[in-house]
mmCIF file with all atom_site columns, C-alpha atoms in Angstrom:
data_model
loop_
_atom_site.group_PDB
_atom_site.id
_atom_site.type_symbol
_atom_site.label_atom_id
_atom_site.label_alt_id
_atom_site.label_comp_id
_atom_site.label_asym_id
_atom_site.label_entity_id
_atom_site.label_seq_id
_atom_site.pdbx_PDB_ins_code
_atom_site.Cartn_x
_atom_site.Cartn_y
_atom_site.Cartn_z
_atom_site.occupancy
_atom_site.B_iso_or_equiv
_atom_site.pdbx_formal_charge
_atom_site.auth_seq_id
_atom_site.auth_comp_id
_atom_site.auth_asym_id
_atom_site.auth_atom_id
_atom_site.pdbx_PDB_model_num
ATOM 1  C CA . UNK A 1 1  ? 5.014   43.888  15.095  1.00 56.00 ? 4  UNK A CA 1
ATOM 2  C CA . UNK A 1 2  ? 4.130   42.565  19.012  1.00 63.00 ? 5  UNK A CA 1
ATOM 3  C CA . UNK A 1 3  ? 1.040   41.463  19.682  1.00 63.00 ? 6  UNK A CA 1
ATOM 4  C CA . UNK A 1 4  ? -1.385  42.959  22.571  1.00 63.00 ? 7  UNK A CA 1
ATOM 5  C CA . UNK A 1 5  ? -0.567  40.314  25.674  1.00 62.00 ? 8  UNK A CA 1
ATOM 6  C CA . UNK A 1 6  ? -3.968  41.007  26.792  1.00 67.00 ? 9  UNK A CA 1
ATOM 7  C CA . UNK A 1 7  ? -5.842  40.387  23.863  1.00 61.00 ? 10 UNK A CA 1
ATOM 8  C CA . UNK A 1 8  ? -7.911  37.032  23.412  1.00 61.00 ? 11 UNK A CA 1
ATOM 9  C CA . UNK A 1 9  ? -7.074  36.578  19.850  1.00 61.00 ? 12 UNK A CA 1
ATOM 10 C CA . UNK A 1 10 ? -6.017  33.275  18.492  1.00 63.00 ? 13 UNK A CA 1
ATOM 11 C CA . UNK A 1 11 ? -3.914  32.847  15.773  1.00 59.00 ? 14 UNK A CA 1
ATOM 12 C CA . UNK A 1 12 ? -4.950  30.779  12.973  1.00 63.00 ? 15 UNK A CA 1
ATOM 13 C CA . UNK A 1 13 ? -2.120  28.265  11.822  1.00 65.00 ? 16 UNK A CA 1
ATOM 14 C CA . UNK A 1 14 ? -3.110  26.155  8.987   1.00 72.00 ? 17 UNK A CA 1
ATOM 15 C CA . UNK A 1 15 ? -1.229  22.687  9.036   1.00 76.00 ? 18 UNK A CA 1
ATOM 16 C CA . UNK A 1 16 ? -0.083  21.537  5.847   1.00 80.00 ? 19 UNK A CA 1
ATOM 17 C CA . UNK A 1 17 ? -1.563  18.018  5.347   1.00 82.00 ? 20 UNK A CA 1
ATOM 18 C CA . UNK A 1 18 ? 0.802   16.365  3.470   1.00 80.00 ? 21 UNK A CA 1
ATOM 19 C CA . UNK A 1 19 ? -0.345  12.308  2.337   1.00 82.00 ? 22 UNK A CA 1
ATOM 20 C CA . UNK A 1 20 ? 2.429   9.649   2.060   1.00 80.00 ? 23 UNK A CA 1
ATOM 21 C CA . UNK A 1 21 ? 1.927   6.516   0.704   1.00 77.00 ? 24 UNK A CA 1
ATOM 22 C CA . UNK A 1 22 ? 4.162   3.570   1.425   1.00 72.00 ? 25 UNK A CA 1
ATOM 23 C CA . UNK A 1 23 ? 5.965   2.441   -1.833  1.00 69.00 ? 26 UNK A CA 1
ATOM 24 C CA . UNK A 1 24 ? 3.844   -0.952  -3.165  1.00 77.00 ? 27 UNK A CA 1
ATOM 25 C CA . UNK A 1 25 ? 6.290   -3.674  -3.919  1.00 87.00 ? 28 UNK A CA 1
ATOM 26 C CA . UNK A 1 26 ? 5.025   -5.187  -7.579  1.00 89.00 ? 29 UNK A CA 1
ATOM 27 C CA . UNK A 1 27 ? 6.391   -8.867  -5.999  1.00 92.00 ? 30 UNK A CA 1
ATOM 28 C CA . UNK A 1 28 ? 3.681   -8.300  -3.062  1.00 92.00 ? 31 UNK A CA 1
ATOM 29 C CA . UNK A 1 29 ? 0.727   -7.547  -5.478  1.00 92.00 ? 32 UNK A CA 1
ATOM 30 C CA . UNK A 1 30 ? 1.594   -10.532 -7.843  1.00 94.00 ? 33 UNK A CA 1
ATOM 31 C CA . UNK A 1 31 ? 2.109   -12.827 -5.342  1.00 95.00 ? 34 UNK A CA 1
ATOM 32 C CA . UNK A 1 32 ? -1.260  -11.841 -3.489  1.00 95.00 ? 35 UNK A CA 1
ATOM 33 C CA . UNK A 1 33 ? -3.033  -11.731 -7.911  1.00 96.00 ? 36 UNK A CA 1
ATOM 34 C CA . UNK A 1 34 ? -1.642  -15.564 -8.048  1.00 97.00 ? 37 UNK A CA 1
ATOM 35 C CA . UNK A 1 35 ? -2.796  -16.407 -3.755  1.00 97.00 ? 38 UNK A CA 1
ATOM 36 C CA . UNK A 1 36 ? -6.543  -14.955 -4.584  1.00 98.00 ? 39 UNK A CA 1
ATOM 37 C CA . UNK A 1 37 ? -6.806  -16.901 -8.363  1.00 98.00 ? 40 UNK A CA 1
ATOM 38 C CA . UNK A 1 38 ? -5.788  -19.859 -6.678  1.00 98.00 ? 41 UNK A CA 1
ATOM 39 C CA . UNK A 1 39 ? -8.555  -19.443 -3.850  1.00 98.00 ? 42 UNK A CA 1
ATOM 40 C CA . UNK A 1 40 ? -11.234 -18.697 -6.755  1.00 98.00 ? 43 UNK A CA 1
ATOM 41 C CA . UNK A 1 41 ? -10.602 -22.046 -8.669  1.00 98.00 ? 44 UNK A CA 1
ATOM 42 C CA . UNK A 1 42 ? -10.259 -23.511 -5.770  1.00 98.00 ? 45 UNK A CA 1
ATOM 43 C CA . UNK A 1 43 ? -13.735 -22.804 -4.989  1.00 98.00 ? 46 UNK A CA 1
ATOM 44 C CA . UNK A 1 44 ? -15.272 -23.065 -8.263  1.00 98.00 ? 47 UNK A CA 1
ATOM 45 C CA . UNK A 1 45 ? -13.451 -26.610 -8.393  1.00 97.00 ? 48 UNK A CA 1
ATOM 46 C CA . UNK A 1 46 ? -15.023 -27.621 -5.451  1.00 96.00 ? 49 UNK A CA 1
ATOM 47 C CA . UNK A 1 47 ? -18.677 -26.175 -6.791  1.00 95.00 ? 50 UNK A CA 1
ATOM 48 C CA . UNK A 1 48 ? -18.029 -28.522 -9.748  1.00 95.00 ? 51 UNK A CA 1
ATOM 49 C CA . UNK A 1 49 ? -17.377 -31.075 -7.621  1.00 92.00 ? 52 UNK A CA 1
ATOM 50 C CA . UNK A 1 50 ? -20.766 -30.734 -6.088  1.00 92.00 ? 53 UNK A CA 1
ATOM 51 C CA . UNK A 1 51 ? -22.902 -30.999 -8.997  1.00 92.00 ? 54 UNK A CA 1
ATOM 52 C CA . UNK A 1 52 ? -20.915 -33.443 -10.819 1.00 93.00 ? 55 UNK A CA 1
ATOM 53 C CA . UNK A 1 53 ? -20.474 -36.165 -9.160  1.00 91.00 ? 56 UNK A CA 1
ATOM 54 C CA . UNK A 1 54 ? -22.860 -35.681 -5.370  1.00 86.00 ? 57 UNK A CA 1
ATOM 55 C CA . UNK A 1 55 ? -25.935 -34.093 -7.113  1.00 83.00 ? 58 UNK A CA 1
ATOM 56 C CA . UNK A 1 56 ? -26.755 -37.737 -9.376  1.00 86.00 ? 59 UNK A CA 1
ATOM 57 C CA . UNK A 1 57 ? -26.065 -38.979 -6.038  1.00 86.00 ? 60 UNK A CA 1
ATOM 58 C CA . UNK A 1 58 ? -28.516 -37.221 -4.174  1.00 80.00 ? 61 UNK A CA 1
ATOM 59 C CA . UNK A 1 59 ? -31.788 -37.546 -6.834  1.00 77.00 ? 62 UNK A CA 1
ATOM 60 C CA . UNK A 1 60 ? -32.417 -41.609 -6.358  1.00 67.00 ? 63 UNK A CA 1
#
């Protein structure tokens, strides 16, 4: 069937959207579990710290 070369119609074309996701390496998200855990005591060490030892310090 040929289409009228005058006529203003537009075909609709629906795109498939297709989603990908890159494949997650389980070395990269334990690594980063073990990076974050560390940063968390870390910080609650250092909180500790604080009210330990400089708080006595700081109610003469």
């Amino acid at each position: 069937m040929l289409r009228d070369p005058i006529s203003n119609e537009i075909d609709s074309v629906e795109e498939e959207q297709v989603q990908t996701q890159a494949p997650v390496d389980s070395r990269i998200v334990a690594s980063n579990a073990i990076k974050y855990t560390a940063y968390v005591m870390l910080f609650f060490g250092f909180m500790y710290f604080l009210i330990a030892y400089l708080a006595p310090m700081l109610e003469q």
